[in-house]
GROMACS .gro file of C-alpha atoms in nm:
model
  378
    1MET     CA    1   2.592   9.389   1.687
    2SER     CA    2   2.396   9.187   1.432
    3GLY     CA    3   2.387   8.854   1.256
    4PHE     CA    4   2.551   8.806   0.922
    5VAL     CA    5   2.561   8.552   0.637
    6PHE     CA    6   2.182   8.556   0.600
    7SER     CA    7   2.016   8.846   0.422
    8GLU     CA    8   1.716   8.908   0.645
    9LYS     CA    9   1.376   8.955   0.483
   10PRO     CA   10   1.154   9.247   0.590
   11ILE     CA   11   0.913   9.007   0.758
   12GLY     CA   12   0.955   8.928   1.127
   13ILE     CA   13   0.795   8.594   1.217
   14GLU     CA   14   0.653   8.547   1.566
   15SER     CA   15   0.452   8.223   1.555
   16GLY     CA   16   0.308   7.954   1.335
   17GLU     CA   17   0.025   7.707   1.321
   18GLY     CA   18  -0.043   7.445   1.056
   19ALA     CA   19   0.024   7.586   0.710
   20TYR     CA   20   0.050   7.947   0.833
   21LEU     CA   21   0.313   8.173   0.983
   22TYR     CA   22   0.228   8.494   1.168
   23GLY     CA   23   0.430   8.812   1.161
   24GLU     CA   24   0.519   9.031   1.454
   25ASP     CA   25   0.243   9.268   1.342
   26GLY     CA   26  -0.012   8.987   1.323
   27THR     CA   27   0.003   8.945   0.945
   28GLU     CA   28  -0.086   8.594   0.830
   29TYR     CA   29   0.135   8.421   0.573
   30LEU     CA   30   0.052   8.102   0.386
   31ASP     CA   31   0.376   7.905   0.405
   32PHE     CA   32   0.445   7.728   0.076
   33GLY     CA   33   0.817   7.694   0.141
   34ALA     CA   34   0.819   7.528   0.486
   35SER     CA   35   1.171   7.667   0.535
   36TYR     CA   36   1.305   7.444   0.257
   37ALA     CA   37   1.081   7.145   0.334
   38VAL     CA   38   1.153   7.143   0.708
   39ALA     CA   39   0.797   7.179   0.844
   40THR     CA   40   0.676   6.840   0.721
   41LEU     CA   41   0.366   6.841   0.943
   42GLY     CA   42   0.324   7.217   0.954
   43HIS     CA   43   0.400   7.454   1.237
   44ASP     CA   44   0.339   7.373   1.603
   45HIS     CA   45   0.208   7.024   1.532
   46PRO     CA   46   0.052   6.898   1.858
   47ALA     CA   47   0.207   6.549   1.847
   48VAL     CA   48   0.557   6.688   1.796
   49THR     CA   49   0.514   6.963   2.054
   50GLU     CA   50   0.391   6.715   2.315
   51ALA     CA   51   0.676   6.475   2.245
   52VAL     CA   52   0.936   6.751   2.280
   53GLN     CA   53   0.788   6.882   2.604
   54THR     CA   54   0.764   6.536   2.758
   55GLN     CA   55   1.123   6.444   2.670
   56ALA     CA   56   1.263   6.782   2.780
   57GLU     CA   57   1.121   6.721   3.127
   58LYS     CA   58   1.310   6.389   3.149
   59LEU     CA   59   1.644   6.434   2.973
   60THR     CA   60   1.759   6.699   2.729
   61TYR     CA   61   2.089   6.545   2.625
   62VAL     CA   62   2.334   6.263   2.672
   63GLN     CA   63   2.585   6.166   2.405
   64ALA     CA   64   2.516   5.874   2.174
   65SER     CA   65   2.747   5.615   2.333
   66TYR     CA   66   2.497   5.592   2.620
   67PRO     CA   67   2.183   5.409   2.507
   68VAL     CA   68   1.861   5.609   2.548
   69ASP     CA   69   1.520   5.458   2.475
   70VAL     CA   70   1.400   5.745   2.257
   71ARG     CA   71   1.714   5.726   2.039
   72THR     CA   72   1.697   5.346   2.012
   73GLU     CA   73   1.333   5.380   1.908
   74LEU     CA   74   1.432   5.617   1.629
   75TYR     CA   75   1.706   5.383   1.506
   76GLU     CA   76   1.446   5.108   1.480
   77LYS     CA   77   1.186   5.330   1.310
   78LEU     CA   78   1.426   5.458   1.046
   79GLY     CA   79   1.571   5.114   0.987
   80THR     CA   80   1.225   4.967   0.938
   81LEU     CA   81   1.106   5.245   0.708
   82ALA     CA   82   1.425   5.256   0.501
   83PRO     CA   83   1.408   5.148   0.136
   84GLY     CA   84   1.577   4.813   0.087
   85ASP     CA   85   1.861   4.714   0.315
   86VAL     CA   86   1.993   5.052   0.434
   87SER     CA   87   1.888   4.984   0.791
   88ASN     CA   88   2.204   5.090   0.978
   89VAL     CA   89   2.151   5.443   1.110
   90TRP     CA   90   2.385   5.726   1.202
   91LEU     CA   91   2.223   6.044   1.335
   92CYS     CA   92   2.353   6.399   1.305
   93ASN     CA   93   2.228   6.757   1.299
   94SER     CA   94   2.175   6.854   0.934
   95GLY     CA   95   2.166   6.741   0.574
   96THR     CA   96   2.516   6.854   0.494
   97GLU     CA   97   2.649   6.651   0.789
   98ALA     CA   98   2.455   6.348   0.667
   99ASN     CA   99   2.619   6.382   0.325
  100GLU     CA  100   2.963   6.440   0.476
  101ALA     CA  101   2.918   6.114   0.667
  102ALA     CA  102   2.799   5.932   0.355
  103MET     CA  103   3.107   6.051   0.168
  104LYS     CA  104   3.337   5.931   0.447
  105PHE     CA  105   3.156   5.599   0.495
  106ALA     CA  106   3.172   5.521   0.122
  107ARG     CA  107   3.542   5.602   0.098
  108SER     CA  108   3.622   5.393   0.405
  109ALA     CA  109   3.413   5.092   0.301
  110THR     CA  110   3.547   5.082  -0.055
  111GLY     CA  111   3.904   5.195   0.009
  112ARG     CA  112   3.864   5.434  -0.285
  113SER     CA  113   3.844   5.812  -0.315
  114LYS     CA  114   3.665   5.906  -0.640
  115ILE     CA  115   3.319   6.057  -0.596
  116ILE     CA  116   3.081   6.113  -0.886
  117ALA     CA  117   2.821   6.388  -0.847
  118THR     CA  118   2.592   6.565  -1.092
  119LYS     CA  119   2.573   6.899  -1.260
  120ARG     CA  120   2.305   7.119  -1.099
  121GLY     CA  121   2.327   6.899  -0.788
  122PHE     CA  122   2.329   7.037  -0.435
  123HIS     CA  123   2.452   6.835  -0.136
  124GLY     CA  124   2.540   7.096   0.127
  125ARG     CA  125   2.777   7.376   0.227
  126THR     CA  126   3.043   7.214   0.446
  127MET     CA  127   3.377   7.145   0.280
  128GLY     CA  128   3.314   6.784   0.182
  129ALA     CA  129   2.950   6.819   0.077
  130LEU     CA  130   3.034   7.146  -0.095
  131ALA     CA  131   3.287   6.967  -0.314
  132MET     CA  132   2.996   6.760  -0.451
  133THR     CA  133   2.776   7.067  -0.508
  134TRP     CA  134   2.773   7.201  -0.863
  135LYS     CA  135   2.734   7.580  -0.861
  136ASP     CA  136   3.056   7.781  -0.851
  137LYS     CA  137   2.893   8.062  -0.653
  138TYR     CA  138   2.875   7.833  -0.350
  139LYS     CA  139   3.228   7.698  -0.388
  140GLU     CA  140   3.470   7.956  -0.523
  141PRO     CA  141   3.522   8.161  -0.203
  142PHE     CA  142   3.626   7.848  -0.012
  143GLU     CA  143   3.847   7.659  -0.254
  144PRO     CA  144   4.042   7.436  -0.249
  145LEU     CA  145   3.781   7.184  -0.141
  146ALA     CA  146   3.796   6.808  -0.094
  147GLY     CA  147   3.940   6.655  -0.409
  148ASP     CA  148   3.865   6.368  -0.646
  149VAL     CA  149   3.508   6.469  -0.729
  150GLU     CA  150   3.388   6.434  -1.089
  151PHE     CA  151   3.066   6.584  -1.225
  152VAL     CA  152   2.840   6.428  -1.488
  153SER     CA  153   2.522   6.551  -1.655
  154TYR     CA  154   2.211   6.475  -1.452
  155GLY     CA  155   1.986   6.234  -1.640
  156ASP     CA  156   2.250   6.111  -1.887
  157GLY     CA  157   2.284   5.742  -1.805
  158GLU     CA  158   2.551   5.674  -2.067
  159GLU     CA  159   2.777   5.948  -1.934
  160LEU     CA  160   2.726   5.828  -1.577
  161ALA     CA  161   2.804   5.466  -1.664
  162GLU     CA  162   3.123   5.568  -1.843
  163ALA     CA  163   3.239   5.770  -1.541
  164VAL     CA  164   3.199   5.486  -1.289
  165ASP     CA  165   3.512   5.272  -1.271
  166GLU     CA  166   3.726   5.066  -1.033
  167GLU     CA  167   3.846   5.386  -0.861
  168THR     CA  168   3.493   5.507  -0.778
  169ALA     CA  169   3.391   5.509  -0.413
  170ALA     CA  170   3.039   5.646  -0.462
  171VAL     CA  171   2.787   5.807  -0.691
  172PHE     CA  172   2.576   6.081  -0.526
  173LEU     CA  173   2.233   6.149  -0.676
  174GLU     CA  174   1.919   6.338  -0.582
  175PRO     CA  175   1.616   6.139  -0.708
  176VAL     CA  176   1.462   6.482  -0.769
  177GLN     CA  177   1.700   6.775  -0.793
  178GLY     CA  178   1.584   7.054  -0.563
  179GLU     CA  179   1.820   7.351  -0.573
  180GLY     CA  180   1.891   7.262  -0.935
  181GLY     CA  181   1.538   7.352  -1.045
  182ILE     CA  182   1.308   7.060  -0.950
  183HIS     CA  183   1.413   6.796  -1.200
  184PRO     CA  184   1.290   6.438  -1.134
  185ALA     CA  185   1.519   6.157  -1.248
  186ALA     CA  186   1.387   5.905  -1.497
  187THR     CA  187   1.354   5.548  -1.372
  188GLU     CA  188   1.599   5.430  -1.637
  189TYR     CA  189   1.862   5.675  -1.514
  190LEU     CA  190   1.844   5.551  -1.156
  191GLU     CA  191   1.850   5.191  -1.278
  192THR     CA  192   2.163   5.265  -1.479
  193ALA     CA  193   2.324   5.420  -1.172
  194ARG     CA  194   2.240   5.107  -0.972
  195GLU     CA  195   2.381   4.872  -1.234
  196ALA     CA  196   2.699   5.073  -1.286
  197THR     CA  197   2.781   5.102  -0.915
  198GLU     CA  198   2.709   4.734  -0.847
  199GLU     CA  199   2.935   4.628  -1.132
  200ALA     CA  200   3.218   4.853  -1.010
  201GLY     CA  201   3.177   4.774  -0.640
  202ALA     CA  202   3.096   5.139  -0.565
  203ALA     CA  203   2.827   5.277  -0.336
  204LEU     CA  204   2.510   5.433  -0.475
  205VAL     CA  205   2.407   5.723  -0.252
  206PHE     CA  206   2.062   5.878  -0.275
  207ASP     CA  207   2.045   6.226  -0.126
  208GLU     CA  208   1.685   6.241   0.002
  209ILE     CA  209   1.746   6.541   0.226
  210GLN     CA  210   1.467   6.731   0.054
  211THR     CA  211   1.271   6.451  -0.116
  212GLY     CA  212   1.227   6.208   0.172
  213LEU     CA  213   0.951   6.143   0.427
  214GLY     CA  214   0.657   6.174   0.188
  215ARG     CA  215   0.750   6.493   0.007
  216THR     CA  216   0.718   6.342  -0.342
  217GLY     CA  217   0.411   6.129  -0.270
  218LEU     CA  218   0.602   5.824  -0.145
  219LEU     CA  219   0.794   5.785   0.179
  220TRP     CA  220   1.117   5.795  -0.024
  221ALA     CA  221   1.142   5.932  -0.377
  222CYS     CA  222   1.359   5.641  -0.493
  223GLU     CA  223   1.069   5.403  -0.431
  224ALA     CA  224   0.897   5.535  -0.744
  225ALA     CA  225   1.175   5.379  -0.952
  226GLY     CA  226   1.208   5.067  -0.739
  227VAL     CA  227   1.582   5.132  -0.707
  228GLU     CA  228   1.751   5.074  -0.371
  229PRO     CA  229   2.067   5.262  -0.268
  230ASP     CA  230   2.363   5.154  -0.058
  231ILE     CA  231   2.343   5.479   0.139
  232LEU     CA  232   2.050   5.714   0.188
  233THR     CA  233   2.069   6.055   0.353
  234SER     CA  234   1.776   6.234   0.514
  235ALA     CA  235   1.727   6.558   0.709
  236LYS     CA  236   1.513   6.874   0.680
  237GLY     CA  237   1.164   6.752   0.777
  238ILE     CA  238   1.272   6.446   0.974
  239ALA     CA  239   1.206   6.617   1.311
  240ASN     CA  240   0.953   6.875   1.188
  241GLY     CA  241   1.170   7.177   1.257
  242LEU     CA  242   1.428   7.057   1.505
  243PRO     CA  243   1.779   7.007   1.366
  244MET     CA  244   1.843   6.647   1.266
  245GLY     CA  245   2.001   6.452   0.983
  246ALA     CA  246   2.041   6.080   0.927
  247THR     CA  247   2.269   5.861   0.717
  248LEU     CA  248   2.129   5.513   0.651
  249VAL     CA  249   2.367   5.251   0.514
  250ALA     CA  250   2.369   4.890   0.397
  251ASP     CA  251   2.548   4.621   0.597
  252TRP     CA  252   2.855   4.617   0.373
  253ILE     CA  253   2.906   4.990   0.435
  254ALA     CA  254   2.843   4.958   0.810
  255GLU     CA  255   3.109   4.687   0.840
  256ASP     CA  256   3.388   4.938   0.774
  257PRO     CA  257   3.260   5.296   0.816
  258GLY     CA  258   3.588   5.437   0.944
  259ASN     CA  259   3.625   5.663   1.247
  260HIS     CA  260   3.339   5.913   1.258
  261GLY     CA  261   3.127   6.080   1.523
  262SER     CA  262   2.940   6.387   1.644
  263THR     CA  263   2.891   6.533   1.990
  264PHE     CA  264   2.524   6.603   1.932
  265SER     CA  265   2.438   6.285   1.740
  266GLY     CA  266   2.080   6.190   1.818
  267GLY     CA  267   1.996   6.420   2.108
  268PRO     CA  268   1.696   6.283   2.304
  269VAL     CA  269   1.472   6.588   2.254
  270VAL     CA  270   1.530   6.591   1.879
  271CYS     CA  271   1.483   6.214   1.862
  272ALA     CA  272   1.147   6.254   2.039
  273ALA     CA  273   1.043   6.507   1.775
  274ALA     CA  274   1.158   6.274   1.497
  275ASN     CA  275   0.972   5.976   1.643
  276ALA     CA  276   0.651   6.176   1.664
  277THR     CA  277   0.700   6.306   1.311
  278LEU     CA  278   0.761   5.961   1.163
  279GLU     CA  279   0.468   5.808   1.351
  280THR     CA  280   0.235   6.076   1.218
  281VAL     CA  281   0.370   6.051   0.864
  282VAL     CA  282   0.304   5.676   0.859
  283ASP     CA  283  -0.019   5.656   1.063
  284GLU     CA  284  -0.190   5.937   0.870
  285ASP     CA  285  -0.055   5.834   0.528
  286ILE     CA  286   0.105   6.172   0.475
  287PRO     CA  287   0.279   6.055   0.154
  288GLY     CA  288  -0.056   5.959  -0.002
  289HIS     CA  289  -0.204   6.291   0.100
  290ALA     CA  290   0.095   6.475  -0.050
  291ALA     CA  291   0.054   6.287  -0.375
  292ALA     CA  292  -0.315   6.378  -0.405
  293VAL     CA  293  -0.285   6.744  -0.306
  294GLY     CA  294   0.031   6.782  -0.513
  295GLU     CA  295  -0.144   6.656  -0.825
  296TYR     CA  296  -0.435   6.892  -0.757
  297LEU     CA  297  -0.201   7.188  -0.707
  298LYS     CA  298  -0.006   7.113  -1.025
  299SER     CA  299  -0.327   7.081  -1.226
  300GLU     CA  300  -0.471   7.406  -1.088
  301ILE     CA  301  -0.153   7.600  -1.169
  302GLU     CA  302  -0.159   7.462  -1.525
  303THR     CA  303  -0.528   7.549  -1.560
  304ALA     CA  304  -0.474   7.903  -1.432
  305THR     CA  305  -0.179   7.944  -1.669
  306GLU     CA  306  -0.395   7.852  -1.966
  307GLU     CA  307  -0.702   8.051  -1.863
  308HIS     CA  308  -0.514   8.371  -1.778
  309ASP     CA  309  -0.223   8.337  -2.022
  310LEU     CA  310   0.027   8.351  -1.735
  311PRO     CA  311   0.401   8.372  -1.811
  312VAL     CA  312   0.466   8.013  -1.704
  313ARG     CA  313   0.675   7.778  -1.915
  314GLU     CA  314   0.634   7.454  -1.720
  315VAL     CA  315   0.517   7.301  -1.393
  316ARG     CA  316   0.722   6.998  -1.292
  317GLY     CA  317   0.796   6.783  -0.991
  318GLN     CA  318   0.636   6.512  -0.780
  319GLY     CA  319   0.393   6.529  -0.491
  320LEU     CA  320   0.437   6.850  -0.296
  321MET     CA  321   0.779   6.919  -0.444
  322LEU     CA  322   0.693   7.136  -0.744
  323GLY     CA  323   0.883   7.383  -0.956
  324VAL     CA  324   0.705   7.648  -1.162
  325GLN     CA  325   0.936   7.771  -1.436
  326VAL     CA  326   0.840   8.129  -1.519
  327LYS     CA  327   0.932   8.353  -1.810
  328ARG     CA  328   1.031   8.641  -1.584
  329GLY     CA  329   1.248   8.658  -1.270
  330ALA     CA  330   1.142   8.422  -0.992
  331ASN     CA  331   1.279   8.640  -0.711
  332ARG     CA  332   1.064   8.938  -0.805
  333ILE     CA  333   0.757   8.715  -0.815
  334LEU     CA  334   0.839   8.571  -0.474
  335LYS     CA  335   0.884   8.917  -0.326
  336ASN     CA  336   0.546   9.030  -0.460
  337LEU     CA  337   0.380   8.711  -0.336
  338ALA     CA  338   0.508   8.774   0.015
  339ILE     CA  339   0.445   9.147   0.037
  340SER     CA  340   0.118   9.187  -0.151
  341GLU     CA  341  -0.044   8.846  -0.112
  342GLY     CA  342   0.092   8.706   0.215
  343VAL     CA  343   0.226   8.388   0.053
  344LEU     CA  344   0.577   8.254   0.111
  345ALA     CA  345   0.759   8.032  -0.139
  346LEU     CA  346   1.117   7.973  -0.256
  347PRO     CA  347   1.341   8.010  -0.560
  348ALA     CA  348   1.530   7.733  -0.737
  349GLY     CA  349   1.755   7.935  -0.961
  350ARG     CA  350   1.655   8.255  -1.139
  351SER     CA  351   1.351   8.125  -1.322
  352VAL     CA  352   1.189   7.865  -1.097
  353VAL     CA  353   0.942   7.924  -0.814
  354ARG     CA  354   0.984   7.629  -0.580
  355LEU     CA  355   0.685   7.501  -0.383
  356LEU     CA  356   0.759   7.291  -0.074
  357PRO     CA  357   0.456   7.344   0.151
  358PRO     CA  358   0.392   7.147   0.470
  359LEU     CA  359   0.260   6.807   0.371
  360ILE     CA  360  -0.061   6.867   0.563
  361VAL     CA  361  -0.185   7.139   0.324
  362THR     CA  362  -0.528   7.088   0.174
  363GLU     CA  363  -0.689   7.164  -0.161
  364ASP     CA  364  -0.822   7.486  -0.004
  365HIS     CA  365  -0.464   7.591   0.070
  366ALA     CA  366  -0.373   7.501  -0.289
  367ASP     CA  367  -0.656   7.721  -0.416
  368GLU     CA  368  -0.536   8.005  -0.195
  369PHE     CA  369  -0.187   7.977  -0.340
  370VAL     CA  370  -0.306   7.959  -0.701
  371ASP     CA  371  -0.529   8.266  -0.657
  372ALA     CA  372  -0.238   8.464  -0.511
  373PHE     CA  373   0.007   8.340  -0.773
  374THR     CA  374  -0.232   8.427  -1.053
  375GLU     CA  375  -0.286   8.776  -0.914
  376VAL     CA  376   0.088   8.844  -0.894
  377LEU     CA  377   0.161   8.713  -1.243
  378ARG     CA  378  -0.127   8.907  -1.396
   0.00000   0.00000   0.00000
């Protein structure tokens, strides 16, 4: 018997600490993928570990209709830290669930069905979220999916504005596209999305599953544009490795969200991990640190590219969410990085090496990555 779905890599991981993972044979790996931005504070962070252990000794689970202090605390934290007025919180177990909920909440609150999503966008793999995800390779085996989803070009404000009408329930946008190749949205584009949805009475949804909690150098990526959504979704690094997602909505959405729920919504142990993660992110100014180290890392990659004539076309992104577009296949580069240099990173399509390290990495870690990357590309 064996697992399936995932194609296992030839690297067995046994433990982790900080920015490093350790193989079963003791090999050390610099983790510049953080399992798709999950390890916000790195591996085995003491504050998160202590919070989990303490809560597990008291109560591991009780469903969300029974108030629990640790869950109530998380509601308050997320509501306070949310951009704008999206202070009503629903907790779940993953990013795709958070986006499924956002889709349902928007349709219920508006009484409409049309969803506008973007080309190259990625919102998850369950049937509703998958319908808003662009690439056919993810969707075709499972069609037909949820209907009434229209795709527009990411970054084209005129096309987006024309698509939003009186039948539109919501517009789903990533402030920085992740799976689509690390493409930040221009401020003007997000402003156009805000204006168009307000005029039509539709909900503007920002998918910050990958960008949120300091990843781009601000607590939320949308803050860079000063644009506030009606719904914001978060997950991945929110509990530093434990499974959690969150859907944050404005009052007018919360007034009529429809009938929705989840057995494991806001489990106490996971909430404890999330509280510790959020406290550390805020108290230690993790977003500011990510902005500084991210700028250093981007600059060092660009300098190495010029000095060594590396086959790199562009380095783009914000904070510690960077994409290095290469002239040759990204997957081969990633394999060589892992096997020969002990560095783990991620793809974003065939030609982009995606860097999503723990937000606690230092300039020394950045130097270590750049040296390894340069060696592989040379």
